[in-house]
Tab-separated table of C-alpha atoms and ligand atoms in Angstrom:
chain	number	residue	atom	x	y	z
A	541	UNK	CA	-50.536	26.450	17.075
A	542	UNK	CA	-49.348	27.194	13.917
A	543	UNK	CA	-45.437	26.412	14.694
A	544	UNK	CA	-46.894	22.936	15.569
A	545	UNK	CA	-48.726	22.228	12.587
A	546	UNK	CA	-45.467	23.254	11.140
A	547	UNK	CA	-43.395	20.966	13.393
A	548	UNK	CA	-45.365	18.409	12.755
A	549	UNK	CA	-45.572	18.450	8.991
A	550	UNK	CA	-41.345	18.099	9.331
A	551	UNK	CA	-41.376	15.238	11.282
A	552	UNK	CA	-44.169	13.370	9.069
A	553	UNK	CA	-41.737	14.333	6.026
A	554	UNK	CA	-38.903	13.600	7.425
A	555	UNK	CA	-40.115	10.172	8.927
A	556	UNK	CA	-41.456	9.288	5.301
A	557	UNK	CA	-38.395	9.707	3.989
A	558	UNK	CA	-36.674	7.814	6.592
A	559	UNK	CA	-39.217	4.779	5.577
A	560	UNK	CA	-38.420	5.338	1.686
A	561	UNK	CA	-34.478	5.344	2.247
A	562	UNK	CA	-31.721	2.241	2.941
A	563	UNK	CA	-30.118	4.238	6.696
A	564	UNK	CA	-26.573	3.152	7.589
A	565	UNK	CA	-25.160	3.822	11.389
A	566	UNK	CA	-21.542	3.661	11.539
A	567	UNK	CA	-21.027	1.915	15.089
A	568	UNK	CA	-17.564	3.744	15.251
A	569	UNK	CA	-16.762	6.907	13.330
A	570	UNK	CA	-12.586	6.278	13.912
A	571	UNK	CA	-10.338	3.468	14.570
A	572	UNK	CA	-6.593	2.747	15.367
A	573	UNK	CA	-5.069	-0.281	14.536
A	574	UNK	CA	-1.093	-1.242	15.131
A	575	UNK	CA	-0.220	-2.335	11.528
A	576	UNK	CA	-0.485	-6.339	11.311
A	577	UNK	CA	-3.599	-6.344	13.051
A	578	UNK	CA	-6.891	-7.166	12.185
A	579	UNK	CA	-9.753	-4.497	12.207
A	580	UNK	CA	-13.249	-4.501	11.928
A	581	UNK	CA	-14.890	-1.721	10.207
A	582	UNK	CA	-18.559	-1.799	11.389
A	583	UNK	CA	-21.262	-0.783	9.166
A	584	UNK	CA	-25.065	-1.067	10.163
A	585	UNK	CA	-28.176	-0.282	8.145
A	586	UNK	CA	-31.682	-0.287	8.462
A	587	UNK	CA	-34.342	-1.293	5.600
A	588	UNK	CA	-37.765	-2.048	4.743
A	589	UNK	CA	-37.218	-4.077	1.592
A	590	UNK	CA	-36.171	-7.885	1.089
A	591	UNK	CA	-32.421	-8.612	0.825
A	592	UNK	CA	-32.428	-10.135	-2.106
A	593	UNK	CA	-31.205	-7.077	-4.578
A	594	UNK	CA	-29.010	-6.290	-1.371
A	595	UNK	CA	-25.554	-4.078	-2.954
A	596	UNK	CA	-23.169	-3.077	-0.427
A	597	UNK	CA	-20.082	-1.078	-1.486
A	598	UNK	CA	-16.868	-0.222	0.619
A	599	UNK	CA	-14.709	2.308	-0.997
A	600	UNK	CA	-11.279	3.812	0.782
A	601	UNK	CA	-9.863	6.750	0.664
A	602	UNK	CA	-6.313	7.793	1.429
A	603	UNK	CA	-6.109	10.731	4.396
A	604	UNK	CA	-2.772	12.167	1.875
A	605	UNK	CA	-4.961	11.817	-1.585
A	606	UNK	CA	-8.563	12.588	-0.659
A	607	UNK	CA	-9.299	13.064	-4.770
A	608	UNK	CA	-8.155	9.002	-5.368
A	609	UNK	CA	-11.222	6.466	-3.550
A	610	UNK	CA	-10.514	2.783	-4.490
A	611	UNK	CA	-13.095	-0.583	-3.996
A	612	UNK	CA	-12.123	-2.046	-0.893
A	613	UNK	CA	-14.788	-4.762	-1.192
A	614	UNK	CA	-18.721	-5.160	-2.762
A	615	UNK	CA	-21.681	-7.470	-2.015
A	616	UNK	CA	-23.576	-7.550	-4.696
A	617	UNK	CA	-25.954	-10.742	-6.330
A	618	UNK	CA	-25.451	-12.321	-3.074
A	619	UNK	CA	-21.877	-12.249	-3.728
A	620	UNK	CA	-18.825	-10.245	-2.014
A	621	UNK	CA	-16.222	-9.279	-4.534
A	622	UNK	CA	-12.892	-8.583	-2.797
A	623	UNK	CA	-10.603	-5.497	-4.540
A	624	UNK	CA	-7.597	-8.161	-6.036
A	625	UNK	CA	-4.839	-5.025	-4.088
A	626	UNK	CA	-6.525	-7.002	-0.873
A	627	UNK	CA	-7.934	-10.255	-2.147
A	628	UNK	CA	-7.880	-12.566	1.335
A	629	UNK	CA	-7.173	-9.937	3.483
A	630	UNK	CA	-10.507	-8.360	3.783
A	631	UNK	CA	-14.284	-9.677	4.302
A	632	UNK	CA	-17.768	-9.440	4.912
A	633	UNK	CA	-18.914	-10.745	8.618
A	634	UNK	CA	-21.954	-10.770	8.898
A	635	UNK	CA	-23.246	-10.468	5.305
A	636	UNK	CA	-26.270	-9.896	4.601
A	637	UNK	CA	-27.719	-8.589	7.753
A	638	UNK	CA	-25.040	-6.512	8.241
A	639	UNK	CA	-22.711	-4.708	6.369
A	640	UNK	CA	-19.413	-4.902	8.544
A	641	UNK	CA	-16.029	-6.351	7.347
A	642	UNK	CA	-12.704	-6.963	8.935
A	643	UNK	CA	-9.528	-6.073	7.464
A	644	UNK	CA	-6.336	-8.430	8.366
A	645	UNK	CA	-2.874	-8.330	8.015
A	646	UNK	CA	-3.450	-3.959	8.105
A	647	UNK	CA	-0.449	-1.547	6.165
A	648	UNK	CA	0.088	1.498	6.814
A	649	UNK	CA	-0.753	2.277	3.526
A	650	UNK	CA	-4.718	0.652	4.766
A	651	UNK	CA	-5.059	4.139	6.529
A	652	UNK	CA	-7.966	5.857	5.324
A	653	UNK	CA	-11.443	7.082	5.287
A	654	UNK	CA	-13.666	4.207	4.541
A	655	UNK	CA	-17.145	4.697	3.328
A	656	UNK	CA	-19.762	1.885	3.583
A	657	UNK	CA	-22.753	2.648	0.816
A	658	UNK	CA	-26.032	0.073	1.295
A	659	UNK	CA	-28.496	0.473	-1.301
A	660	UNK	CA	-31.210	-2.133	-1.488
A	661	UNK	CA	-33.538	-1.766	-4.428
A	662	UNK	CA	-36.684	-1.302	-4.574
A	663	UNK	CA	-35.953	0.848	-1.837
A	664	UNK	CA	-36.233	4.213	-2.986
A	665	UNK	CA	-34.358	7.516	-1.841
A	666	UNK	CA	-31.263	6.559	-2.732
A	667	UNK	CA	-28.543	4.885	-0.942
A	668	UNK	CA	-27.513	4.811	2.945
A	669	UNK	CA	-23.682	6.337	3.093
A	670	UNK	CA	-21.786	5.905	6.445
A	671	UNK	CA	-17.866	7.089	6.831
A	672	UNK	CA	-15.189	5.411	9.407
A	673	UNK	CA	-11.450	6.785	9.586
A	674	UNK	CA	-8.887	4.351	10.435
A	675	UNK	CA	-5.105	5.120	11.355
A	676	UNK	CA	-2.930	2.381	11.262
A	677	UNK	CA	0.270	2.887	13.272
A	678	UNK	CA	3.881	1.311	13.185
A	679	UNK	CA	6.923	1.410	14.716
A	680	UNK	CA	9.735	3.156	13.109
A	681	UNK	CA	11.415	1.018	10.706
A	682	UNK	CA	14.984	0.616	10.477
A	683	UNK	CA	16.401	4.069	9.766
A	684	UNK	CA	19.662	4.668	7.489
A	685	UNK	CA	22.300	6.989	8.436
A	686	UNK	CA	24.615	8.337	6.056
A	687	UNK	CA	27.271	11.164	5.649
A	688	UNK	CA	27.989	13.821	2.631
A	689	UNK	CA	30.397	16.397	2.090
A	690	UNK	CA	33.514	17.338	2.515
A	691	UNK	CA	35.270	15.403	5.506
A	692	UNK	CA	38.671	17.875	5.315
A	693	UNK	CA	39.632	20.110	8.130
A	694	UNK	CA	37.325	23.513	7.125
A	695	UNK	CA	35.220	21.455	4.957
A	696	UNK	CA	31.777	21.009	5.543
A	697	UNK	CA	29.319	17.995	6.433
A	698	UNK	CA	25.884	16.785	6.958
A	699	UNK	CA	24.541	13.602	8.642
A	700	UNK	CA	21.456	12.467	7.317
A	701	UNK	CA	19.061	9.860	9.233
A	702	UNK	CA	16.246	8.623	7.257
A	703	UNK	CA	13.199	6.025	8.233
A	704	UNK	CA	10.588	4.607	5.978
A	705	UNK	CA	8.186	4.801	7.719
A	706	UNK	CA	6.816	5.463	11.683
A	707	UNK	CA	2.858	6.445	12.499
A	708	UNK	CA	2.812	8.312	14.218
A	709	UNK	CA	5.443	10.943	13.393
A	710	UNK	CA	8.456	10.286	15.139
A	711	UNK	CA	10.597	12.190	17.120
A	712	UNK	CA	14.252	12.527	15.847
A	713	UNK	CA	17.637	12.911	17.630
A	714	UNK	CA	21.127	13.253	17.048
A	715	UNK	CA	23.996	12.720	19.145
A	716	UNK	CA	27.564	12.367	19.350
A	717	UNK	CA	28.789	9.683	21.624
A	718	UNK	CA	32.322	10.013	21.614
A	719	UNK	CA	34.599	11.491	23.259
A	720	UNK	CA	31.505	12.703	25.346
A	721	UNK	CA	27.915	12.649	24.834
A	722	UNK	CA	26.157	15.587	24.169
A	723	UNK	CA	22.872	16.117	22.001
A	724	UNK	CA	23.102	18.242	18.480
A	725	UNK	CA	20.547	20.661	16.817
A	726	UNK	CA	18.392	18.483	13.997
A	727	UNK	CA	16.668	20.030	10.798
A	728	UNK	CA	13.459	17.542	9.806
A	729	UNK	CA	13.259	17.406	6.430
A	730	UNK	CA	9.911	16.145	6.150
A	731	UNK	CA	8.538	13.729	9.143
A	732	UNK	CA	10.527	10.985	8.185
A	733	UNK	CA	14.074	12.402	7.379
A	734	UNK	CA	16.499	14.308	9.725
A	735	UNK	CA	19.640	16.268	8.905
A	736	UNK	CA	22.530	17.652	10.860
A	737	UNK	CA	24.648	19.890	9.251
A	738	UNK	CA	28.402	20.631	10.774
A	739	UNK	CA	30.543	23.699	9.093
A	740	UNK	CA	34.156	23.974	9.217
A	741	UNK	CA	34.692	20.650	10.636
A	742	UNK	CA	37.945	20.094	12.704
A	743	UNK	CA	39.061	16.800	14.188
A	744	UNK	CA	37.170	17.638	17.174
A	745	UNK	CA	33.985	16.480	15.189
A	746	UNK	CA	35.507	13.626	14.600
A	747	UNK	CA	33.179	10.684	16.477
A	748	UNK	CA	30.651	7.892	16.885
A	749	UNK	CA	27.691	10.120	15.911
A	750	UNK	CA	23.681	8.344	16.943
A	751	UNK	CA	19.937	9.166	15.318
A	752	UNK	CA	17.998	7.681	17.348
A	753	UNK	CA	13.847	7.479	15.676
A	754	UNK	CA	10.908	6.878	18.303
A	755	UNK	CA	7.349	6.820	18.643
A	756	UNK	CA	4.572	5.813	20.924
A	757	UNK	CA	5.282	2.535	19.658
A	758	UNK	CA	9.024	2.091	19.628
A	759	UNK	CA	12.527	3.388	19.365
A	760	UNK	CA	15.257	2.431	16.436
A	761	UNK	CA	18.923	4.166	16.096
A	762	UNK	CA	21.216	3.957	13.459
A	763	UNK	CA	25.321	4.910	13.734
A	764	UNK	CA	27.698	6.921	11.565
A	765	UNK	CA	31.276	7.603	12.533
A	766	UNK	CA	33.444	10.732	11.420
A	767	UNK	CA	36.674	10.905	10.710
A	768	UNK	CA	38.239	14.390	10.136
A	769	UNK	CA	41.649	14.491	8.936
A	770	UNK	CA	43.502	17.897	8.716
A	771	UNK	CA	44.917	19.147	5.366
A	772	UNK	CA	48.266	21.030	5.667
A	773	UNK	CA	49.394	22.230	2.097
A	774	UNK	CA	47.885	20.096	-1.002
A	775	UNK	CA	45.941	16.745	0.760
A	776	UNK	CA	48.075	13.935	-1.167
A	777	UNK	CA	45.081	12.816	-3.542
A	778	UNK	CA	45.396	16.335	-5.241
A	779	UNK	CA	49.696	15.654	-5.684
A	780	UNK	CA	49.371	12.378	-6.899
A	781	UNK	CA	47.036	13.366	-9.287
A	782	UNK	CA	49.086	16.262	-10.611
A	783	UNK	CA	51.965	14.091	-10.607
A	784	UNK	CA	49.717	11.560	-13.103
A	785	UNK	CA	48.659	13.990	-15.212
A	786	UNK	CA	52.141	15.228	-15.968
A	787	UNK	CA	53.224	11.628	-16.421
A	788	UNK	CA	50.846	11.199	-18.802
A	789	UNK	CA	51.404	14.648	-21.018
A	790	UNK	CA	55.174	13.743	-21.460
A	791	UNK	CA	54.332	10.014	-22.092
A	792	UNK	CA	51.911	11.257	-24.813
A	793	UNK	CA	54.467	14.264	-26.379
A	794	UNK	CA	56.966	11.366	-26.514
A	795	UNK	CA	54.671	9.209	-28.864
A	796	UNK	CA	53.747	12.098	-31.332
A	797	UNK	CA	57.208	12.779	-31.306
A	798	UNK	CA	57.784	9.160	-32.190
A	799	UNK	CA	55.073	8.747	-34.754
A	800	UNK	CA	56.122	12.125	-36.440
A	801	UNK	CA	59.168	11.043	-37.239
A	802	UNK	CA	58.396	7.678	-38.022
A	803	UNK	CA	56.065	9.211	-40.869
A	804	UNK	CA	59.374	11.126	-41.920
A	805	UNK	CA	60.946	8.633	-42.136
A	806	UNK	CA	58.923	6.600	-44.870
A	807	UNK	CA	58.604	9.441	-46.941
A	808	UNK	CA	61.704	9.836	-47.228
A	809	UNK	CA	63.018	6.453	-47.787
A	810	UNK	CA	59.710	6.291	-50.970
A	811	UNK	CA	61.234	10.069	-52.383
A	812	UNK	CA	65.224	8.865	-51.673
A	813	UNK	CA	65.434	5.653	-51.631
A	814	UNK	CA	67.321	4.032	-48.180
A	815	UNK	CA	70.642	5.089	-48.331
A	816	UNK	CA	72.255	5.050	-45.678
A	817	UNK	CA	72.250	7.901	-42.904
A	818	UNK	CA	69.686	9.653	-44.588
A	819	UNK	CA	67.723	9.274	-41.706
A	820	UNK	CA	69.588	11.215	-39.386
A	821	UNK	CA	70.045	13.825	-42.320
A	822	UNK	CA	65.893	14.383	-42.330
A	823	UNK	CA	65.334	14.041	-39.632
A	824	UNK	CA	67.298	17.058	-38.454
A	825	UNK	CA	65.716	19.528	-41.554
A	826	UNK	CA	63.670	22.025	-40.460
A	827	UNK	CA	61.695	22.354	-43.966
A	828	UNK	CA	60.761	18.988	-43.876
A	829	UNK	CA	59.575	18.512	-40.412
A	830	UNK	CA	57.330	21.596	-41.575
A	831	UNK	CA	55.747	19.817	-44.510
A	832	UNK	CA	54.839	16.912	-42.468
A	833	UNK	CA	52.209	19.311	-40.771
A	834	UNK	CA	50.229	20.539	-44.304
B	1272	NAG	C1	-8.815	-12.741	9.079
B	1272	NAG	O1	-8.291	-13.298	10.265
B	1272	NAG	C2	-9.240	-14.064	11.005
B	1272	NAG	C3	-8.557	-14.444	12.318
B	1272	NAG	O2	-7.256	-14.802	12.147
B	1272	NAG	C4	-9.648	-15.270	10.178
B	1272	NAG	O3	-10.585	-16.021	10.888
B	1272	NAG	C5	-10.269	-14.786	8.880
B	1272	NAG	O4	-10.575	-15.867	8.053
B	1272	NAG	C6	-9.322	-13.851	8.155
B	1272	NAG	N1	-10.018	-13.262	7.029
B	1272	NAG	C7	-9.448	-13.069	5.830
B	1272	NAG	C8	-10.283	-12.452	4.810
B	1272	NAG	O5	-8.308	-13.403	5.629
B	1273	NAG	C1	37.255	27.320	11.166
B	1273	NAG	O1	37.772	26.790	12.362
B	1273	NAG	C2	39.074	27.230	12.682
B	1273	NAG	C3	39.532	26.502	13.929
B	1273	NAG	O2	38.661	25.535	14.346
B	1273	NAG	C4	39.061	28.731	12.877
B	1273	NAG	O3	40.355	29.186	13.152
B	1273	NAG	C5	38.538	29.394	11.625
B	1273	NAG	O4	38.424	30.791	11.819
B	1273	NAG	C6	37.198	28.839	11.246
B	1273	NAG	N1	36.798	29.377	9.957
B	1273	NAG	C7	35.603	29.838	9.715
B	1273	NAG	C8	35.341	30.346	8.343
B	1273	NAG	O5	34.730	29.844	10.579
């Protein structure tokens, strides 16, 4: 007898404050859109109060940065206030009776956990608070494949393939194609980016090399080909550049030479006047070549 008294009391409170409070149902607690398409978040609420102080506010926030909500969209006066980051690409539907708006022309970057909050003053008990997750999912984008390293017989060399985005997380491959096929070990680096390293490369890694990116929703590839060249002795690069360097060092010890005795020279002629042979006479003197260096 007592534990119904007791029972009872709860659901008298509990009903009061039902009556004294703005209550939001969420129709749908998750959603999945393919990005481009239109989405409607639902958003329902309940209230005892005219509509005429009615203040509805959407806020989003990002699954990856759960500290960072932004405005989506407000009602507020009678009027809906779009955030300008989606001004014509989201709106009320149904406004005021319900609190519901559609989102076109979705991102990926729309992903998140949306969070309708009604409050309708007088209404007391603060305001109704309802949450919706949506995942917007794409295709892999175009990926890039590139090559680093050292492309040398022994050398080493990694492939990297590299998408900007795919929801959900794709699946990465790599392959060589030529001579035969066969399929090669990848490292992820990240969800998004996938490396294959190759040590001590001969010319049978030379190739048509494939990353192929895919998810539920599609499949892209991108191409890189290798070409290994053996090195026997110094590669040519490395000759030709010891070759120019010497060039240039006896090219350069010819000028000072020049220049040196040039200076000599007009020294000599202020001190001695310009007689003739002298030059060959100073030029020769050890002493004097010395003094040109104090
Ligand atoms: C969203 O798209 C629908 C259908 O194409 C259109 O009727 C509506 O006006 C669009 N809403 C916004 C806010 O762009
Ligand atoms: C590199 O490969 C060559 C032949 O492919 C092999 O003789 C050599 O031992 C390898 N070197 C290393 C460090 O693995």
């Amino acid at each position: 007898m007592g534990l119904w008294l007791l029972q009872a009391a709860c659901l008298v409170t509990s009903l009061l404050k039902c009556a004294g409070a703005v209550r939001v149902t969420m129709r749908q607690h998750s959603l999945d859109v393919v990005q481009g398409d239109s989405v409607m978040l639902p958003c329902s609420f309940f209230t005892m109060s005219p509509l005429s102080r009615l203040n509805i506010v959407w806020t989003k926030t990002p699954l990856s940065d759960p500290r960072s909500p932004s405005q989506v969209i407000v009602y507020d006066h009678g009027q809906a206030i779009e955030s300008p980051v989606l001004m014509g690409r989201v709106a009320f539907l149904d406004v005021p009776w319900r609190a519901d708006i559609i989102l076109n022309g979705t991102h990926t970057s729309d992903a998140g956990m949306y969070r309708c909050v009604v409050s309708n003053p007088p209404e007391a008990g603060g305001p109704g608070v309802g949450e919706v997750t949506l995942s917007v999912f794409a295709p892999p984008s175009l990926p890039l494949c590139l090559w680093e390293g050292d492309a040398s017989a022994g050398g080493s060399v990694t492939l990297s393939c590299a998408v900007q985005e795919a929801v959900p997380v794709p699946e990465m491959r790599w392959e060589k194609l030529e001579p035969e096929e066969m399929s090669l070990p990848i490292n992820m680096d990240g969800t998004l980016k996938g490396t294959l390293s190759i040590e001590n490369v001969s010319s049978q890694n030379s190739g048509l090399y494939r990353c192929t990116v895919s998810n539920t929703l599609g499949t892209q590839c991108c191409y890189i080909r290798l070409h290994v060249y053996s090195s026997l002795g110094p590669s040519p690069g490395v000759l030709q550049g010891a070759l120019l360097s010497l060039t240039m060092t006896l090219v350069l010890l010819a000028l000072s030479a020049l220049l040196l005795w040039l200076r000599h020279s007009v020294r000599m002629s202020w001190w001695q006047g310009e007689e003739d042979g002298c030059y060959n006479k100073i030029r020769y003197t050890p002493s004097l070549i010395r003094r040109t260096f104090v």
